[in-house]
mmCIF file of C-alpha atoms in Angstrom:
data_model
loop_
_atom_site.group_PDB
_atom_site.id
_atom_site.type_symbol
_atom_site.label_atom_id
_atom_site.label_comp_id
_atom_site.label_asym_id
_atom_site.label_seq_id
_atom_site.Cartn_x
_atom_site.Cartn_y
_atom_site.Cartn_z
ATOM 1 C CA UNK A 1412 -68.204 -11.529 28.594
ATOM 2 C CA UNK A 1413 -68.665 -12.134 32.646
ATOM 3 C CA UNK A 1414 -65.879 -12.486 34.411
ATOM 4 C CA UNK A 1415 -67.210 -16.065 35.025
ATOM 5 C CA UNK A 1416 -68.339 -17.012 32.191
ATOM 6 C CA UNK A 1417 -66.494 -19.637 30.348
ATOM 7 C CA UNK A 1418 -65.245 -19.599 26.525
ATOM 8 C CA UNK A 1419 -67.307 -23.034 25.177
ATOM 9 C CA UNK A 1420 -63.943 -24.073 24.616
ATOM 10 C CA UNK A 1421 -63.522 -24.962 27.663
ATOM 11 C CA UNK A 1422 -67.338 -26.005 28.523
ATOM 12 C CA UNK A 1423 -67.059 -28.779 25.597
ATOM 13 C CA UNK A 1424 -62.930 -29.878 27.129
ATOM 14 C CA UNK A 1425 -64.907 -29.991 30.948
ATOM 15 C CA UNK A 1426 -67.483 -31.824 29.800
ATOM 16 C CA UNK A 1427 -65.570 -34.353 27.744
ATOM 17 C CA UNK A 1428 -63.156 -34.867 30.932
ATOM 18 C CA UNK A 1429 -63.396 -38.848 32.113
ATOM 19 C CA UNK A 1430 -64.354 -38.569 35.990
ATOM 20 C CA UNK A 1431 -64.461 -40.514 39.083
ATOM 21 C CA UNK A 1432 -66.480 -39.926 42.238
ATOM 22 C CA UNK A 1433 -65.119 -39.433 45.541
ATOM 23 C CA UNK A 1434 -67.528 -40.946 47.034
ATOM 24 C CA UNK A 1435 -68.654 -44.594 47.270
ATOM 25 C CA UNK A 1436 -72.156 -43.747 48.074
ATOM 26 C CA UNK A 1437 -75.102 -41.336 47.531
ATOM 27 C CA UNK A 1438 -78.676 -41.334 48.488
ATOM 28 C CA UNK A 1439 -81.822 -39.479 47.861
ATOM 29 C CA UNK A 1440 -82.368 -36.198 49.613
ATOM 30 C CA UNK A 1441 -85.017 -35.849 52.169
ATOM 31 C CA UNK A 1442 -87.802 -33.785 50.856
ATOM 32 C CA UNK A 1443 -87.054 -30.248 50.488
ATOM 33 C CA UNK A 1444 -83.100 -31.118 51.412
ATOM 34 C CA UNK A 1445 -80.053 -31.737 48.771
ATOM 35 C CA UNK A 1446 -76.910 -34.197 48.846
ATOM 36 C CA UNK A 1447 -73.757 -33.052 47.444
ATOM 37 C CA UNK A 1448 -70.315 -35.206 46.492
ATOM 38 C CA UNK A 1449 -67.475 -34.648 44.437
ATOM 39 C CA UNK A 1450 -66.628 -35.978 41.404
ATOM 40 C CA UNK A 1451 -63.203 -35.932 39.906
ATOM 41 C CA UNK A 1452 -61.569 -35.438 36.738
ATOM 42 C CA UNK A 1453 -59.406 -38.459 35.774
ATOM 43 C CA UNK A 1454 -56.242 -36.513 33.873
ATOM 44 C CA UNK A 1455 -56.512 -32.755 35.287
ATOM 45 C CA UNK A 1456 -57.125 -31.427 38.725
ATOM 46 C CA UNK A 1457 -60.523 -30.139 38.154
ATOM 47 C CA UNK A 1458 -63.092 -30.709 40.807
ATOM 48 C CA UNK A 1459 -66.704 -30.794 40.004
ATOM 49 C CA UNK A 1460 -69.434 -30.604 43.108
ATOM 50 C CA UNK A 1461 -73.039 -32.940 41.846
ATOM 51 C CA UNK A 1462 -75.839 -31.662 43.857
ATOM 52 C CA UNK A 1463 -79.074 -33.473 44.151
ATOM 53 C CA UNK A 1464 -81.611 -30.783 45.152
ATOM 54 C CA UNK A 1465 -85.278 -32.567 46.145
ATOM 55 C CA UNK A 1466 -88.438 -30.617 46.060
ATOM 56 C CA UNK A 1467 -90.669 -29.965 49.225
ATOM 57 C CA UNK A 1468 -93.903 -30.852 48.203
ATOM 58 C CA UNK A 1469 -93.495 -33.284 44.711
ATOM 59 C CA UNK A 1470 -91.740 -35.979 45.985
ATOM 60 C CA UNK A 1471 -91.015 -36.711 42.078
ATOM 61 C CA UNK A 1472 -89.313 -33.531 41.386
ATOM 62 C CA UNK A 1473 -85.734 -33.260 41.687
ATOM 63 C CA UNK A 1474 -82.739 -31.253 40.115
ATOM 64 C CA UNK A 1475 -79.095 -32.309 39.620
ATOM 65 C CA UNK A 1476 -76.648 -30.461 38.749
ATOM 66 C CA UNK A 1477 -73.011 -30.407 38.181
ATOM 67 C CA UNK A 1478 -71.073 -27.172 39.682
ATOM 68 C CA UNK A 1479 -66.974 -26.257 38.331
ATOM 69 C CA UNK A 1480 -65.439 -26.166 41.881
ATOM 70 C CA UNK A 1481 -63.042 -23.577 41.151
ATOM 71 C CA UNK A 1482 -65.743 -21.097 39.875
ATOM 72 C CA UNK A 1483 -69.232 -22.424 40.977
ATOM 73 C CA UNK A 1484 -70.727 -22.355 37.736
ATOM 74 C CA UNK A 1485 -73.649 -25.751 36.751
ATOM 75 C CA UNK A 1486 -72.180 -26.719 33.119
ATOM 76 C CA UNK A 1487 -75.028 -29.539 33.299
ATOM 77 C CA UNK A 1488 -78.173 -29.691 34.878
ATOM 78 C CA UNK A 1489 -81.044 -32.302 35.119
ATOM 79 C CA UNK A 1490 -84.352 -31.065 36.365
ATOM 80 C CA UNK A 1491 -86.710 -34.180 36.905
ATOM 81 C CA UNK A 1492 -90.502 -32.870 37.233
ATOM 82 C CA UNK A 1493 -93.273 -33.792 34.799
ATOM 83 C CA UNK A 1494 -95.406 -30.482 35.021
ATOM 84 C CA UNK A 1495 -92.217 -28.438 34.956
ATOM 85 C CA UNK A 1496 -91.735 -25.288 31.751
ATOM 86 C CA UNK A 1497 -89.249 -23.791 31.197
ATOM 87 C CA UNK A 1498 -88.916 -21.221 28.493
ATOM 88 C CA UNK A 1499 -85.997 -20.823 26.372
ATOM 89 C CA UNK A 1500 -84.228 -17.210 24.835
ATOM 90 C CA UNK A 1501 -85.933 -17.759 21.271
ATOM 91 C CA UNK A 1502 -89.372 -18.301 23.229
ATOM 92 C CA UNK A 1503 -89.627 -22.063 22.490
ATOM 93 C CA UNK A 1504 -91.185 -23.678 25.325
ATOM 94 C CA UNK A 1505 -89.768 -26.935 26.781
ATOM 95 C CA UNK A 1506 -91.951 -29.219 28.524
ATOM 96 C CA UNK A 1507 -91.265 -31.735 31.652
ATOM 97 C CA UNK A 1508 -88.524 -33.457 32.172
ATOM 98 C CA UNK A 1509 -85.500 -31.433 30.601
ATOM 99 C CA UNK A 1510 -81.793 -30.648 30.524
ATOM 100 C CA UNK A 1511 -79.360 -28.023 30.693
ATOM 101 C CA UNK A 1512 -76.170 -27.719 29.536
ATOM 102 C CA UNK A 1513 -73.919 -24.304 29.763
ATOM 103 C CA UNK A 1514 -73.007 -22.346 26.677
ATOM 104 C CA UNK A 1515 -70.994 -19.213 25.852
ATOM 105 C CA UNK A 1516 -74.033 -17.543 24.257
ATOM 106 C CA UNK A 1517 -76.821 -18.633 26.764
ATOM 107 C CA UNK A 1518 -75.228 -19.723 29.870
ATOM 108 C CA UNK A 1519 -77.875 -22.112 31.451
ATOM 109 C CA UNK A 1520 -81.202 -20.655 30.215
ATOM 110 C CA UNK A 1521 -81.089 -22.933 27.300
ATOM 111 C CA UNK A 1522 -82.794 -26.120 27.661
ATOM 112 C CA UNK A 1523 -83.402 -29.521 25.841
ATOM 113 C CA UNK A 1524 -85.643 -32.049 26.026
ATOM 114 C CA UNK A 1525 -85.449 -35.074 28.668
ATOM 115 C CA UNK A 1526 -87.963 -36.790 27.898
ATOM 116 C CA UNK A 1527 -86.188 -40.530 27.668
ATOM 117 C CA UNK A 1528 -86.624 -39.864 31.762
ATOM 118 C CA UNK A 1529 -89.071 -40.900 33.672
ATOM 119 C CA UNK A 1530 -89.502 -38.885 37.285
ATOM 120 C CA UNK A 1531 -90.215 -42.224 39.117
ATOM 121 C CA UNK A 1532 -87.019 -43.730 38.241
ATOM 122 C CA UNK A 1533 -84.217 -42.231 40.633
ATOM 123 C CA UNK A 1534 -81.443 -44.310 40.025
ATOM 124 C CA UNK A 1535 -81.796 -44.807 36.260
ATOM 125 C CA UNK A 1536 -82.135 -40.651 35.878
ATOM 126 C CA UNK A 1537 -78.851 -40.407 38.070
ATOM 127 C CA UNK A 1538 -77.058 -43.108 36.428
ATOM 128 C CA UNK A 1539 -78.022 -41.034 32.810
ATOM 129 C CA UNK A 1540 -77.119 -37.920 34.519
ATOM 130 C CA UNK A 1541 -73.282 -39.255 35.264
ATOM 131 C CA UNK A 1542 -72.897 -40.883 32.845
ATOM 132 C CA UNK A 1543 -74.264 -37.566 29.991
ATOM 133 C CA UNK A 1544 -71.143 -36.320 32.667
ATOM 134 C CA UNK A 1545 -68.372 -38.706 31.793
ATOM 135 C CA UNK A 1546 -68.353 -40.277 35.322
ATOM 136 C CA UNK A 1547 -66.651 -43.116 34.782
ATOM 137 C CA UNK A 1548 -66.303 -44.336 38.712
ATOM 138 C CA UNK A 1549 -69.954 -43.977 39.994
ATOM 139 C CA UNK A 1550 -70.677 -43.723 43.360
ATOM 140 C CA UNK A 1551 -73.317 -46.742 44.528
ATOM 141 C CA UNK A 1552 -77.054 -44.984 44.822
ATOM 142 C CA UNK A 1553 -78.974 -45.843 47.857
ATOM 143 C CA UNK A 1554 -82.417 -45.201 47.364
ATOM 144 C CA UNK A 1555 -85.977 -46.071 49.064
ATOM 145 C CA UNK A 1556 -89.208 -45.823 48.501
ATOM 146 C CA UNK A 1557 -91.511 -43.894 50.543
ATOM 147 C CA UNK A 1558 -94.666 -44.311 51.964
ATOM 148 C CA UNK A 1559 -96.947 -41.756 51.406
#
């Protein structure tokens, strides 16, 4: 095993951890630009970093992820983009809007179906994204619409 990999042990106990932000607001990234803000477990001293990573030229694609401070691994990840495949370690083939969430066996190349998630919908895909997270204390999400 890497020397940062994680037993799923303690993936499933990080996971499961009830967490509160640190922040009281968060926006939406700028085109080709990311927002990051803490998050907090609520009964250890774990820090977790959410980053909102925007694409440069689909204003509808979008990837959050939360990162273990202490060891900078993504134990969940949201990718939000409706012509997006990814292919998994058995060779399935998952298509659009889909998850991630780290394991022993495959780290983060496994991934699962989104498709509840609609890449217009900012807030509501955040808002599923903490709360698939435990947050319990979410931050307020400023968003607005663009003109194109």
């Amino acid at each position: 095993m890497a020397q940062n990999q994680l037993k799923q042990e303690e993936i499933e106990y990080l996971l499961s951890l009830l967490k509160s932000s640190l922040v009281e607001t968060i926006g939406f990234p700028e085109k080709g630009e990311s927002e990051t803000f803490q998050v907090k477990s609520n009964i250890s001293s774990d820090l977790f970093d959410i980053n909102i990573y925007r694409g440069n030229v689909n204003r509808n694609k979008y990837n959050i992820s939360a990162v273990i401070e202490k060891n900078s691994i993504p134990i969940l990840e949201l990718h939000i983009n409706p012509g997006n495949r990814h292919t998994n370690p058995d060779g399935s083939i998952i298509e659009g809007n889909h998850w991630h969430i780290y394991s022993e066996e495959y780290e983060r190349r496994q991934a699962f179906p989104a498709d509840e998630l609609s890449s217009e919908r900012f807030i509501e895909n955040t808002i599923a994204f903490l709360d698939k997270f435990n947050v319990i204390e979410k931050p307020d999400i400023s968003y607005q619409l663009e003109i194109v």
